[in-house]
XYZ file of C-alpha atoms in Angstrom:
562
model
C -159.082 -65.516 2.058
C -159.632 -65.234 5.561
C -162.747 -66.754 6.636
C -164.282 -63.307 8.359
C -163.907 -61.721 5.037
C -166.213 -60.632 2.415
C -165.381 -62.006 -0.935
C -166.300 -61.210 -4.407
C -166.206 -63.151 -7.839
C -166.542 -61.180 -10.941
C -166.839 -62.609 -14.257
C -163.986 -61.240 -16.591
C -166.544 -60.900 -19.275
C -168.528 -58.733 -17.364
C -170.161 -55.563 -18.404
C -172.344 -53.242 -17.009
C -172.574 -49.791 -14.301
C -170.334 -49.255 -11.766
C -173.113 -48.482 -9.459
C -174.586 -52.123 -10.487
C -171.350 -53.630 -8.814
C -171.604 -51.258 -5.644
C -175.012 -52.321 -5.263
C -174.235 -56.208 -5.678
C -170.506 -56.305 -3.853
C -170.717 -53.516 -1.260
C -173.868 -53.526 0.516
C -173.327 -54.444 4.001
C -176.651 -55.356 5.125
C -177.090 -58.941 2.937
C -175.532 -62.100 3.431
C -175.187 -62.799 0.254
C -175.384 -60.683 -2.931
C -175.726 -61.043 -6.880
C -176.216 -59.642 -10.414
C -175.077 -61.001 -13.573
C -171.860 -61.929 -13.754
C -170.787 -60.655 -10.038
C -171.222 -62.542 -6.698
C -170.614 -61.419 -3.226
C -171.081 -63.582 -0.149
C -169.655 -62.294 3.538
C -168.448 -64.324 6.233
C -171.546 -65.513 7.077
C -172.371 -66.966 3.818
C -168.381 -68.150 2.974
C -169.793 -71.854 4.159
C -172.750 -72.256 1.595
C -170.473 -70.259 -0.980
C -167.415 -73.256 -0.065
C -170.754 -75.953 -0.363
C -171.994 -74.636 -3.625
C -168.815 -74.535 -5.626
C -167.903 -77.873 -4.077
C -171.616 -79.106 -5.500
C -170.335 -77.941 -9.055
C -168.902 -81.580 -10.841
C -165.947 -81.201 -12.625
C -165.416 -83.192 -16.219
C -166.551 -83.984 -19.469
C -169.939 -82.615 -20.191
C -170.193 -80.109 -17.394
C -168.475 -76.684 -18.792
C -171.719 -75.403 -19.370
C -171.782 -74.978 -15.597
C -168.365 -73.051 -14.820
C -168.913 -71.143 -18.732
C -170.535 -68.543 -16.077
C -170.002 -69.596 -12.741
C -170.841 -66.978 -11.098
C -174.647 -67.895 -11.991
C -173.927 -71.487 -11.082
C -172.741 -70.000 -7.878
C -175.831 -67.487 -7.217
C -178.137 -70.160 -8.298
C -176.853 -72.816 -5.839
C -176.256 -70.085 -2.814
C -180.473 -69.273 -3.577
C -181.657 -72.529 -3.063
C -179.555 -73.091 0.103
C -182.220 -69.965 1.504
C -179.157 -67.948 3.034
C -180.935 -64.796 2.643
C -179.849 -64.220 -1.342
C -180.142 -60.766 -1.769
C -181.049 -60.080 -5.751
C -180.042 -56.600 -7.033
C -183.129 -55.433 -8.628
C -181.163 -53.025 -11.397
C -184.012 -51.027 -13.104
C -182.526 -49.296 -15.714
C -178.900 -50.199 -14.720
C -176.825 -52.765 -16.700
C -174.925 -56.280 -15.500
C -174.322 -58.441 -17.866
C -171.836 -61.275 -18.893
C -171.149 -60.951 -23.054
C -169.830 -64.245 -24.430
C -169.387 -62.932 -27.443
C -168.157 -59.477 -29.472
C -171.482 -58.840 -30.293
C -173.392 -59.191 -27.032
C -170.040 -57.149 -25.530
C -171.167 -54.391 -27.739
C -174.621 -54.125 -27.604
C -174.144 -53.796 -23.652
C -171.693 -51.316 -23.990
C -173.998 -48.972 -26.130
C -176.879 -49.880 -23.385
C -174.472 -49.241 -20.983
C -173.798 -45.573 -22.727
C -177.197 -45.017 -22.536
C -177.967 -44.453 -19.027
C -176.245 -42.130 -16.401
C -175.567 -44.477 -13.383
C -174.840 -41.059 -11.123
C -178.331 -40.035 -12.279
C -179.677 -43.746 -11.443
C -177.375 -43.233 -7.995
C -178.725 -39.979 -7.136
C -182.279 -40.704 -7.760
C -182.607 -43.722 -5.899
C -180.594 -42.297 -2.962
C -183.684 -40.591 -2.057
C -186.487 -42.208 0.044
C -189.200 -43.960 -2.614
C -191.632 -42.654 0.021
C -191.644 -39.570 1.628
C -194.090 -36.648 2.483
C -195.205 -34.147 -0.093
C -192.802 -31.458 1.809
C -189.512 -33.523 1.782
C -190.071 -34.784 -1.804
C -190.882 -31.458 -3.655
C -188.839 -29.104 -1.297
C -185.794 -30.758 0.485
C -184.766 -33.682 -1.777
C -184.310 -31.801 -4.691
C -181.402 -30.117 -3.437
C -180.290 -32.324 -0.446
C -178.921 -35.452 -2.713
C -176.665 -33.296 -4.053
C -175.484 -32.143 -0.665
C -175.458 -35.950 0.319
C -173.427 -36.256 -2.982
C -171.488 -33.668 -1.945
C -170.946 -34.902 1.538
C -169.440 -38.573 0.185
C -166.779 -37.143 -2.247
C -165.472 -35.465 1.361
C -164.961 -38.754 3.423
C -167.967 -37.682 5.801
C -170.521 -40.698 6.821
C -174.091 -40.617 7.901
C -173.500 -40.689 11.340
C -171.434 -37.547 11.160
C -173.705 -35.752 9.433
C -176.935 -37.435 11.805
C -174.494 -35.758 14.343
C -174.670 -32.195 13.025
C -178.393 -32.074 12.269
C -178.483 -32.913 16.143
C -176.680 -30.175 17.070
C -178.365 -28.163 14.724
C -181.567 -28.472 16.122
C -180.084 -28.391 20.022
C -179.045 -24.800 18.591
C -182.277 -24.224 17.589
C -183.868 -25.027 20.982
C -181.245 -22.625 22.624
C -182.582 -20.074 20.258
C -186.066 -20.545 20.604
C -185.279 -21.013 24.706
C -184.404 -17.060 24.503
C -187.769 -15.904 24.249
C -186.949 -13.054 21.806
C -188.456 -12.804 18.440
C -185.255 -13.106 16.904
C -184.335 -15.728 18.717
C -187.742 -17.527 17.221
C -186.842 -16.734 13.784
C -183.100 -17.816 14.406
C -184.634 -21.415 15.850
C -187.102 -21.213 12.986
C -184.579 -21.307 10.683
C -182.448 -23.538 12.252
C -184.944 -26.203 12.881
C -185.356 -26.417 8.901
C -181.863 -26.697 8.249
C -181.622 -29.358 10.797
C -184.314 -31.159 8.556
C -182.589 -30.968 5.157
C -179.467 -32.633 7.560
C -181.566 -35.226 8.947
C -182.324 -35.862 4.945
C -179.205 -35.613 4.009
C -177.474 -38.729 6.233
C -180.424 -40.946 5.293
C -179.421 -39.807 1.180
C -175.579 -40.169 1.862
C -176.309 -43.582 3.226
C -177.996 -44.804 0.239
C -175.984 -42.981 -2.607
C -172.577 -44.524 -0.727
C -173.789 -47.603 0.889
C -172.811 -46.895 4.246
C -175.582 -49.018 6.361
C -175.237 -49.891 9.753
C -177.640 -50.849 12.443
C -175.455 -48.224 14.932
C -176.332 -45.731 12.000
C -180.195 -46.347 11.634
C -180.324 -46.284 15.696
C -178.651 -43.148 15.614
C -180.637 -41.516 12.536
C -184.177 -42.683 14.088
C -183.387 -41.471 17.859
C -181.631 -38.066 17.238
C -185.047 -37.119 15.571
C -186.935 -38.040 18.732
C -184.637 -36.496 20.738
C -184.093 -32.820 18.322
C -188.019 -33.005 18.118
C -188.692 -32.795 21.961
C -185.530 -30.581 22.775
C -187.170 -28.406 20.533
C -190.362 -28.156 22.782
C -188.634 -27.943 25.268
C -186.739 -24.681 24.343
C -190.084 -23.459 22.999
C -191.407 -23.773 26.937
C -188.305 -22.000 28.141
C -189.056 -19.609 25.785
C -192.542 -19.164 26.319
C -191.862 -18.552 30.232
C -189.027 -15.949 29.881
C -192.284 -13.847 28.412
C -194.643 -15.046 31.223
C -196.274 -17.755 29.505
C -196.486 -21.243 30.845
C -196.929 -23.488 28.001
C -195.235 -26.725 29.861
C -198.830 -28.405 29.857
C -198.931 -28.004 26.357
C -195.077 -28.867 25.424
C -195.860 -32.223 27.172
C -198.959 -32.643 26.201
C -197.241 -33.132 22.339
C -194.864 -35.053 23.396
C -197.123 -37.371 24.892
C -199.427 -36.947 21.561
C -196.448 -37.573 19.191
C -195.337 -40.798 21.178
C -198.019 -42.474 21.262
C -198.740 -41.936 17.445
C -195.669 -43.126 16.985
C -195.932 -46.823 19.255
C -199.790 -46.954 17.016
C -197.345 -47.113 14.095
C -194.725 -49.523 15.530
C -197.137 -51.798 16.967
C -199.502 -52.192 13.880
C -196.558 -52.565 11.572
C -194.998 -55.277 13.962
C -198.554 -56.537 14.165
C -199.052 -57.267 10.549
C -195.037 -57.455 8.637
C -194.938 -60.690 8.271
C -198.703 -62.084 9.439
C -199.040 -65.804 8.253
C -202.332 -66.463 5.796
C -202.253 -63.491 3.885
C -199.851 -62.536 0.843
C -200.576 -59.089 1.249
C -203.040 -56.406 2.680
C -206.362 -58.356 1.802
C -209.193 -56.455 3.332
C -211.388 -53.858 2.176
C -210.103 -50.496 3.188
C -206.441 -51.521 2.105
C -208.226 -52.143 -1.465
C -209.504 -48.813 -1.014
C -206.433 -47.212 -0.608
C -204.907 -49.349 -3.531
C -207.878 -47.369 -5.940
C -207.091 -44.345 -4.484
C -203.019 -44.721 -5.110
C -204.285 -44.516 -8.612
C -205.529 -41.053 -8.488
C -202.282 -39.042 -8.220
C -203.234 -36.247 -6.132
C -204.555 -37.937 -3.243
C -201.682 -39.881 -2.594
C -199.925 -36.550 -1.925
C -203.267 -35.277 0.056
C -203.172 -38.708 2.092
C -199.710 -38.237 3.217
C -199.711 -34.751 4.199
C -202.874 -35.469 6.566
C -201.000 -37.829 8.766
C -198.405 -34.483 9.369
C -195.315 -36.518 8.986
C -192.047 -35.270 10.138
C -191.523 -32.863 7.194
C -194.310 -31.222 7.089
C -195.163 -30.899 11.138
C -191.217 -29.614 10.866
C -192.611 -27.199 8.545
C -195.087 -26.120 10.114
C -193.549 -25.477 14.015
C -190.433 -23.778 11.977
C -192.798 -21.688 10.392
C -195.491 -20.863 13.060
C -192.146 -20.640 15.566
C -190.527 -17.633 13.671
C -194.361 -15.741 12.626
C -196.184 -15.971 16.205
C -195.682 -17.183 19.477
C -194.620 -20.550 21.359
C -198.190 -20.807 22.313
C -199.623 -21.063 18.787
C -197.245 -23.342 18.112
C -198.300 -26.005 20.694
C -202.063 -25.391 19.725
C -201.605 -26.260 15.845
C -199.397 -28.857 16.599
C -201.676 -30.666 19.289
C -204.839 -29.900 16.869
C -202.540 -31.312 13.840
C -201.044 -34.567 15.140
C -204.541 -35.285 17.089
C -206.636 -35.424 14.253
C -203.852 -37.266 11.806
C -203.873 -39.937 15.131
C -207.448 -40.274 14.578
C -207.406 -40.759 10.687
C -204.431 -43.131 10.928
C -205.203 -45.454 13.705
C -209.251 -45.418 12.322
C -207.913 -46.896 9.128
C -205.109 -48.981 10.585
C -208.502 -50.193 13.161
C -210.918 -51.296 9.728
C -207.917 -52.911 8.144
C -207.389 -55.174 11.063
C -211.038 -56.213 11.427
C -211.367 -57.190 7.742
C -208.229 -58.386 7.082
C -207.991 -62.228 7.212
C -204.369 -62.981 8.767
C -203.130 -64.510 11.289
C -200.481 -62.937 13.942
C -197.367 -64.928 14.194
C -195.845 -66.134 17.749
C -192.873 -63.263 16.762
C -195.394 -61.020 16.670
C -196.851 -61.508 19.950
C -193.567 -61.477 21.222
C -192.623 -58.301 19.477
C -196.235 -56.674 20.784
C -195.414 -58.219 24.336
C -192.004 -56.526 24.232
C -193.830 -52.954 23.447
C -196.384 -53.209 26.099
C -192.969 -53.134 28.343
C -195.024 -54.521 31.294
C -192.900 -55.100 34.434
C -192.731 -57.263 37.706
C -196.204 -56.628 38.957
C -198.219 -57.035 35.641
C -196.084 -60.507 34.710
C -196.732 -61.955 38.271
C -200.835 -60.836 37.710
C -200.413 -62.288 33.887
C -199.000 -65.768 35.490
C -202.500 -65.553 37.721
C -204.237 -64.973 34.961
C -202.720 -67.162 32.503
C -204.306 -69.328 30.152
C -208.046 -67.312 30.468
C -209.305 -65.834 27.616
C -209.446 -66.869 24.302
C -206.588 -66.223 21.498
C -207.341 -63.784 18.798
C -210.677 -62.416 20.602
C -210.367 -58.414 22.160
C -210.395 -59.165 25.413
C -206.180 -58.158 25.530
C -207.020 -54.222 23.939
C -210.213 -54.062 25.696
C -208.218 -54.835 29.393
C -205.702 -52.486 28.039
C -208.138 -49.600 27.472
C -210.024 -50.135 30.583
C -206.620 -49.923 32.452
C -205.264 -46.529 30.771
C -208.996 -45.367 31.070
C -209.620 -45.877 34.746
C -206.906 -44.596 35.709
C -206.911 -41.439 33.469
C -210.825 -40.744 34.479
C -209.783 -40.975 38.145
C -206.689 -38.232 38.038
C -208.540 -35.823 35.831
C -211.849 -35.623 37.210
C -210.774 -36.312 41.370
C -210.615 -33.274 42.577
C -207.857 -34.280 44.780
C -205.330 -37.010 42.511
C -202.807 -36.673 44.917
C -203.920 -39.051 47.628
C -203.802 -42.807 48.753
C -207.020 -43.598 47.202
C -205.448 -42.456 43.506
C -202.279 -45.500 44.096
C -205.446 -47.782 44.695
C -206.853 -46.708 41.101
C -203.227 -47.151 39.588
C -203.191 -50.779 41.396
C -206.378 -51.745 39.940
C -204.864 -50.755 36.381
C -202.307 -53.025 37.072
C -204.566 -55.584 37.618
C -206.014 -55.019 33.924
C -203.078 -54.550 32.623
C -201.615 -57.598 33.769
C -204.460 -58.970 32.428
C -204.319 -57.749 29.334
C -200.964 -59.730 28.444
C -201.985 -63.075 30.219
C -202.192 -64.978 26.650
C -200.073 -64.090 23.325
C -201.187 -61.203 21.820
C -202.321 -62.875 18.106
C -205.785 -61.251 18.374
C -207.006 -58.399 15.479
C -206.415 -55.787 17.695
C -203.871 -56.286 19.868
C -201.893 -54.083 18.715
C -203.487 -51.328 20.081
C -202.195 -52.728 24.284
C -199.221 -51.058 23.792
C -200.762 -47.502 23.067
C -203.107 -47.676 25.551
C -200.604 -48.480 28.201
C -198.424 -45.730 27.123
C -201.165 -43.343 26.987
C -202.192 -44.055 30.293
C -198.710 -43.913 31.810
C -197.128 -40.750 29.902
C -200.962 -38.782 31.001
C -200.999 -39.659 34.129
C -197.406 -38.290 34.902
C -198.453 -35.007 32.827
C -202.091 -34.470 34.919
C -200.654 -34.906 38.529
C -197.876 -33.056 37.814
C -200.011 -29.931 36.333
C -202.327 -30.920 39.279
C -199.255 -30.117 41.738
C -199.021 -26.580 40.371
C -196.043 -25.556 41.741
C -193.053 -24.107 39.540
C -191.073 -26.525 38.615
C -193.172 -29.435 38.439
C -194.197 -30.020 34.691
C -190.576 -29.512 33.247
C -189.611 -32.314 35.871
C -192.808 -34.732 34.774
C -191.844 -33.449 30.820
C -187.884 -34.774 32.008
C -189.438 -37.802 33.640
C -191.542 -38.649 30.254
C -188.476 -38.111 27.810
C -186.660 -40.346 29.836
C -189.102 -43.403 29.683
C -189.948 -42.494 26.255
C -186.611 -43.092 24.806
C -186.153 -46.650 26.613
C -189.731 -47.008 24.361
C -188.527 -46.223 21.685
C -184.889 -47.970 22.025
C -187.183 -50.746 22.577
C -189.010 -50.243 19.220
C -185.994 -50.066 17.407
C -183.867 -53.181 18.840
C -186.918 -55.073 17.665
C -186.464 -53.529 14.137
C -182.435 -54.026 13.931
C -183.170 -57.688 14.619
C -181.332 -57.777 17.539
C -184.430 -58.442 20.241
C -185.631 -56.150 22.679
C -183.980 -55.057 26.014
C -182.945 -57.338 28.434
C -185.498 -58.275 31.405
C -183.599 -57.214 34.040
C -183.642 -53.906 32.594
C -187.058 -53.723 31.881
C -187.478 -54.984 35.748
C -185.031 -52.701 37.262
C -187.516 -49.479 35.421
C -190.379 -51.117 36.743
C -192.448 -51.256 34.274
C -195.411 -48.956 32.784
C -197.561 -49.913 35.265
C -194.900 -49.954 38.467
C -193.552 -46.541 37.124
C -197.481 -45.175 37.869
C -197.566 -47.277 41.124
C -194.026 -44.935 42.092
C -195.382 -41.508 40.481
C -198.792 -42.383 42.481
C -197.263 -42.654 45.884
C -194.971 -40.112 45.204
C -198.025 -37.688 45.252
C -199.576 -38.762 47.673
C -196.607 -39.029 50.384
C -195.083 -35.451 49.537
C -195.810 -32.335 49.480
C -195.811 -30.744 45.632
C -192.688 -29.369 46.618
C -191.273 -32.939 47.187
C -193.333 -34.083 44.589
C -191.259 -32.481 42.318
C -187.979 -32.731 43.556
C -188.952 -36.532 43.603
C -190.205 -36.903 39.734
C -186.381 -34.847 39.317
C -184.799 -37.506 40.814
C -186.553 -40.434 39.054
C -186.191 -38.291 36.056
C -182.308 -38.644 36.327
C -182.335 -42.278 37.281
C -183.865 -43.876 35.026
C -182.575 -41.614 32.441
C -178.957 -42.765 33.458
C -180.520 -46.080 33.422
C -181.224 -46.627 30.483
C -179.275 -44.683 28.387
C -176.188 -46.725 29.840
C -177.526 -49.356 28.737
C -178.803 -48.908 25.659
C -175.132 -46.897 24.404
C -173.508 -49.707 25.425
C -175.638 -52.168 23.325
C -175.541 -50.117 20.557
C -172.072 -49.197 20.373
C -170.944 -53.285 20.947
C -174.027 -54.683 19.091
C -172.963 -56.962 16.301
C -175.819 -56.891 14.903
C -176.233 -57.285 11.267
C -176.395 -53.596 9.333
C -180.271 -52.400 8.547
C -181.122 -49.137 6.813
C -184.690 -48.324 8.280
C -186.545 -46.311 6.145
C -188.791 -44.817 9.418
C -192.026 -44.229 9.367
C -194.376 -41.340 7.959
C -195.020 -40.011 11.501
C-alpha cells in the first residue's frame, strides 16, 4: 500500500464487537492502534510496522510467532515507544479463537453485550456537570446517534449550535420580553448542540484537531455574543449594563487561563506519579461520598449549569439580574477553584518541566517591551521560588489600584503606572517559570490588562465607549485563547511575530494608556474601535489560516469544567 496510508491487519480468526474494531482501526488521533487479533498503524507508524515484521525470523521453531501475528506485531510496535495506543474494551469483546471451542464461547460473550449500548454510553463525556449529565445527555446521544446515520459531522453540527446561539443574542438584543424568552430558549438548545458534536464525535470517531478548535472556540465566542445581545437589550429599555456584560467576560476569561495554566502547569510534572499532596487526597476521600462529587462540580458553575442559569434568569427577569448572578456565581466558583488549585501546588512535591515553562511563558503572551526588560533582568532570581507570581501580581495590581482609585486615569501620569507594570512584568518572566506557583503570571497579567481596558473605558463615560473596550477585549481574548488551544493540539503556540505585531499584554496597556490620555473620550473611543478591528483582523487571519492548513495530528479535547 501506499506509504501515506493507514493500514490494518486482522486476524481471520478473529471475533469480537464491531465497535471493538472501530475503536482499534479507525481512530484518527493514534499512531498506532491494537486489540486482539486487529492492528492498525498510519503512515506515521508504516516504518516501525515494516521494522517489526522484518524483526519476526522465519523457520523451523518460530510459528509460534506468526500463529497470531498480529500480537507479535503489537508487541514489537510497543516496545519501539511509537505512541501504541491500547484499546481499553471494558465490556466489549476482541479476541482471536484457535479453536471451535474458544470460537464459541466468544461468540456467546459476544451475544451478551449490546456494542450500540457500549457505543452510546461511552459517547458521552465520563465527566461532565450535574446539569449536562442528568438533563442533556440523556437525550442528546441519541440525537448524536441520530445525526451520524445522516452523513452530518461534528463540525457541522458545532456550526449550528453557533448559529443557534448568534440567534439567541439577536433575540435577547430586542429588548422585549419575548424576545428574552425566545433567546432563553434558544441559548439551551444551542447547549444540547454544543453536546451533541462533542457525542457524534465520539460515537463515530470523527476527531480532528480543526474539530476540537472549532468545538472549544464557538463556545467562547456564543457565550460572549450572548452578553453582548443581553447589553443591546438591556439599553433598548434604558439600562446600561455594558460595565457589567464586560465585567463577565473579563471574570469568565480569566477563570478560564487559571484552568489552562494550572493544568499546563502540572500534566505531565516530573517527580510525581500523580496528585500527591494533601488537599488532592482530600478530594480523592471525598470522590467516595457520591453526592459531593455532584455538589463539587456544580459549585465551580461549569458551562451547563451557568448556561442554565443565564437561559433561565434571561427569559424570568431582566438583563440586569442576569449579569449580577452571573458575576456573583463565577466570582465565588474562581475563588473556590483557584484556592484549591493554590494548596495543591504548595504541598504537592513535583517538579515543572522545561515544556511547561515554555507552555506558561507562551500564556503570559508578553511582547517586545517585557522580553527586552526580561533579557535585563535575566538570570536574577531563583528557580522554583515566587518571586515570578509575586512580580506578576504587583504588576496587574499597581496598575489596577492606580485607574480605579485616580480620580483622573486618563492622563500622562496613568502610561507612567502602565510602564512601571511593564517593568514587573518583564520581570516576572526573566527565568523559566518551574516555580509552585507560577502558574498563576498568566492570570494576573490578563486580569490586569482585560480591567484596565474595562475601567478607563467606563471612566470615559461617553456612549459608545464600553461596547468598543467590550469589542477591544473579545478581540485579544480569542488570540488568548487560540493560544491556549494550539498548545493543547500539540502544534505550539503562535508565531512571535504575531505575538510582536499585537504588542503584547503589557504594550496593548502602554497603547490603551496613551490613547486616553492624548484624546478626548470621544476619540478615545473611536480609537479603542479601531484597535478593536485591527487586531481582531489580526489575528483571526492568522489563526483561520493555521487552523484550516494545520497538519497537525487529530485531538479530541475533552474541555474543561469552566
Amino acid at each position: 500500500m501506499p506509504a501515506q496510508e493507514r493500514v490494518a491487519l486482522v486476524d481471520p480468526r478473529f471475533v469480537g464487537h464491531l465497535h471493538a474494531l472501530r475503536l482499534a482501526l479507525t481512530d484518527p488521533r493514534f499512531p498506532a492502534a491494537a486489540v486482539p487479533g486487529a492492528l492498525t498503524a498510519q503512515a506515521a507508524a508504516r516504518p516501525a510496522l515494516a521494522r517489526a515484521a522484518g524483526r519476526i525470523p522465519v523457520g523451523a521453531g518460530t510459528a509460534h510467532l506468526t500463529d497470531v501475528l498480529t500480537e507479535t506485531l503489537t508487541d514489537f510496535l510497543d516496545r519501539d515507544d511509537i505512541g501504541l495506543h491500547r484499546v481499553e474494551l471494558g465490556s466489549l469483546v476482541a479476541t482471536v479463537a484457535l479453536t471451535p471451542a474458544q470460537r464459541e464461547e466468544a461468540r456467546e460473550a459476544v451475544a451478551a453485550v449490546d456494542d450500540e449500548a457500549v457505543r452510546l454510553r461511552t459517547a458521552v463525556k465520563s465527566r461532565d456537570g450535574f446539569f449536562t449529565t442528568f438533563c442533556i445527555s440523556p437525550y442528546s446521544r441519541y440525537l448524536a446517534r441520530w445525526c451520524a446515520r445522516r452523513g452530518l459531522t461534528p463540525n457541522q453540527v458545532t456550526t449550528a449550535s453557533l448559529l443557534t446561539a448568534l440567534i439567541a443574542a439577536g433575540g435577547a438584543a430586542t429588548g422585549t420580553r419575548a424576545g428574552f424568552v425566545a433567546a432563553g430558549v434558544l441559548l439551551l438548545l444551542s447547549f444540547v448542540l454544543d453536546c451533541t458534536d462533542g457525542q457524534l464525535a465520539r460515537y463515530s470517531l470523527q476527531y480532528s484537531t480543526l474539530g476540537a478548535w472549532l468545538d472549544a472556540t464557538f463556545d467562547r465566542a456564543k457565550e460572549y455574543a450572548y452578553y453582548a445581545g443581553l447589553a443591546l437589550g438591556a439599553a433598548r429599555g434604558g439600562d446600561d449594563v455594558w460595565a457589567l456584560a464586560l465585567g463577565a467576560m473579563v471574570l469568565q476569561t480569566c477563570r478560564h487561563v487559571v484552568d489552562f495554566a494550572f493544568n499546563e502547569a502540572n500534566h505531565d510534572a516530573a517527580g510525581a506519579t500523580g496528585n500527591t499532596s494533601p488537599t488532592a487526597a482530600l478530594s480523592d476521600k471525598l470522590d467516595s461520598v457520591g453526592w459531593t462529587v455532584w455538589v463539587r462540580r456544580m459549585i465551580v458553575l461549569p458551562i451547563g449549569e451557568r448556561w442554565a442559569m443565564i437561559a433561565v434568569l434571561t427569559a424570568a427577569t431582566t438583563p440586569r439580574i442576569v449579569f449580577y448572578a452571573l458575576l456573583i456565581g463565577c466570582a465565588l466558583a474562581a475563588c473556590y477553584t483557584t484556592a484549591g488549585r493554590v494548596l495543591r501546588s504548595l504541598t504537592r512535591r513535583a517538579r515543572r518541566t522545561d515544556r511547561a515553562a515554555r507552555a506558561l511563558a507562551d500564556l503570559a503572551d508578553s511582547g517586545p517591551l517585557a522580553e527586552l526588560i526580561a533579557r535585563g533582568a535575566h538570570g536574577r532570581g531563583r528557580t522554583g521560588s515566587f518571586l515570578a507570581p509575586a512580580m506578576a501580581f504587583l504588576s496587574a495590581a499597581v496598575l489596577l489600584v492606580w485607574v480605579i482609585f485616580e480620580s483622573d486615569p486618563a492622563s500622562w501620569l496613568t502610561v507612567g503606572v502602565a510602564g512601571c507594570s511593564a517593568l514587573l512584568a518583564g520581570a516576572a518572566v526573566s527565568r523559566p517559570l518551574k516555580g509552585a506557583l507560577d502558574w498563576l503570571v498568566p492570570p494576573f497579567f490578563r486580569a490586569g490588562e482585560y480591567v484596565t481596558i474595562l475601567v478607563l473605558a467606563a471612566r470615559a463615560d461617553v456612549p459608545g465607549a464600553l461596547p468598543a473596550a467590550f469589542g477591544l477585549v473579545a478581540a485579544v481574548a480569542y488570540h488568548h485563547y487560540d493560544t491556549v488551544y494550539r498548545i493543547r493540539g500539540g502544534t505550539g503556540a503562535p508565531p512571535r511575530w504575531l505575538v510582536r505585531a499585537t504588542g503584547g499584554h503589557e504594550g496593548r496597556v502602554l497603547v490603551v494608556t496613551v490613547l486616553a490620555a492624548a484624546l478626548s473620550p470621544e476619540g478615545f473611543t473611536i480609537a479603542l474601535t479601531a484597535l478593536a478591528v485591527v487586531l481582531a483582523l489580526l489575528v483571526l487571519i492568522e489563526s483561520i489560516r493555521f487552523w484550516v492548513s494545520s497538519g497537525a495530528p487529530a485531538v479530541h479535547d475533552e474541555g474543561e469544567p469552566a
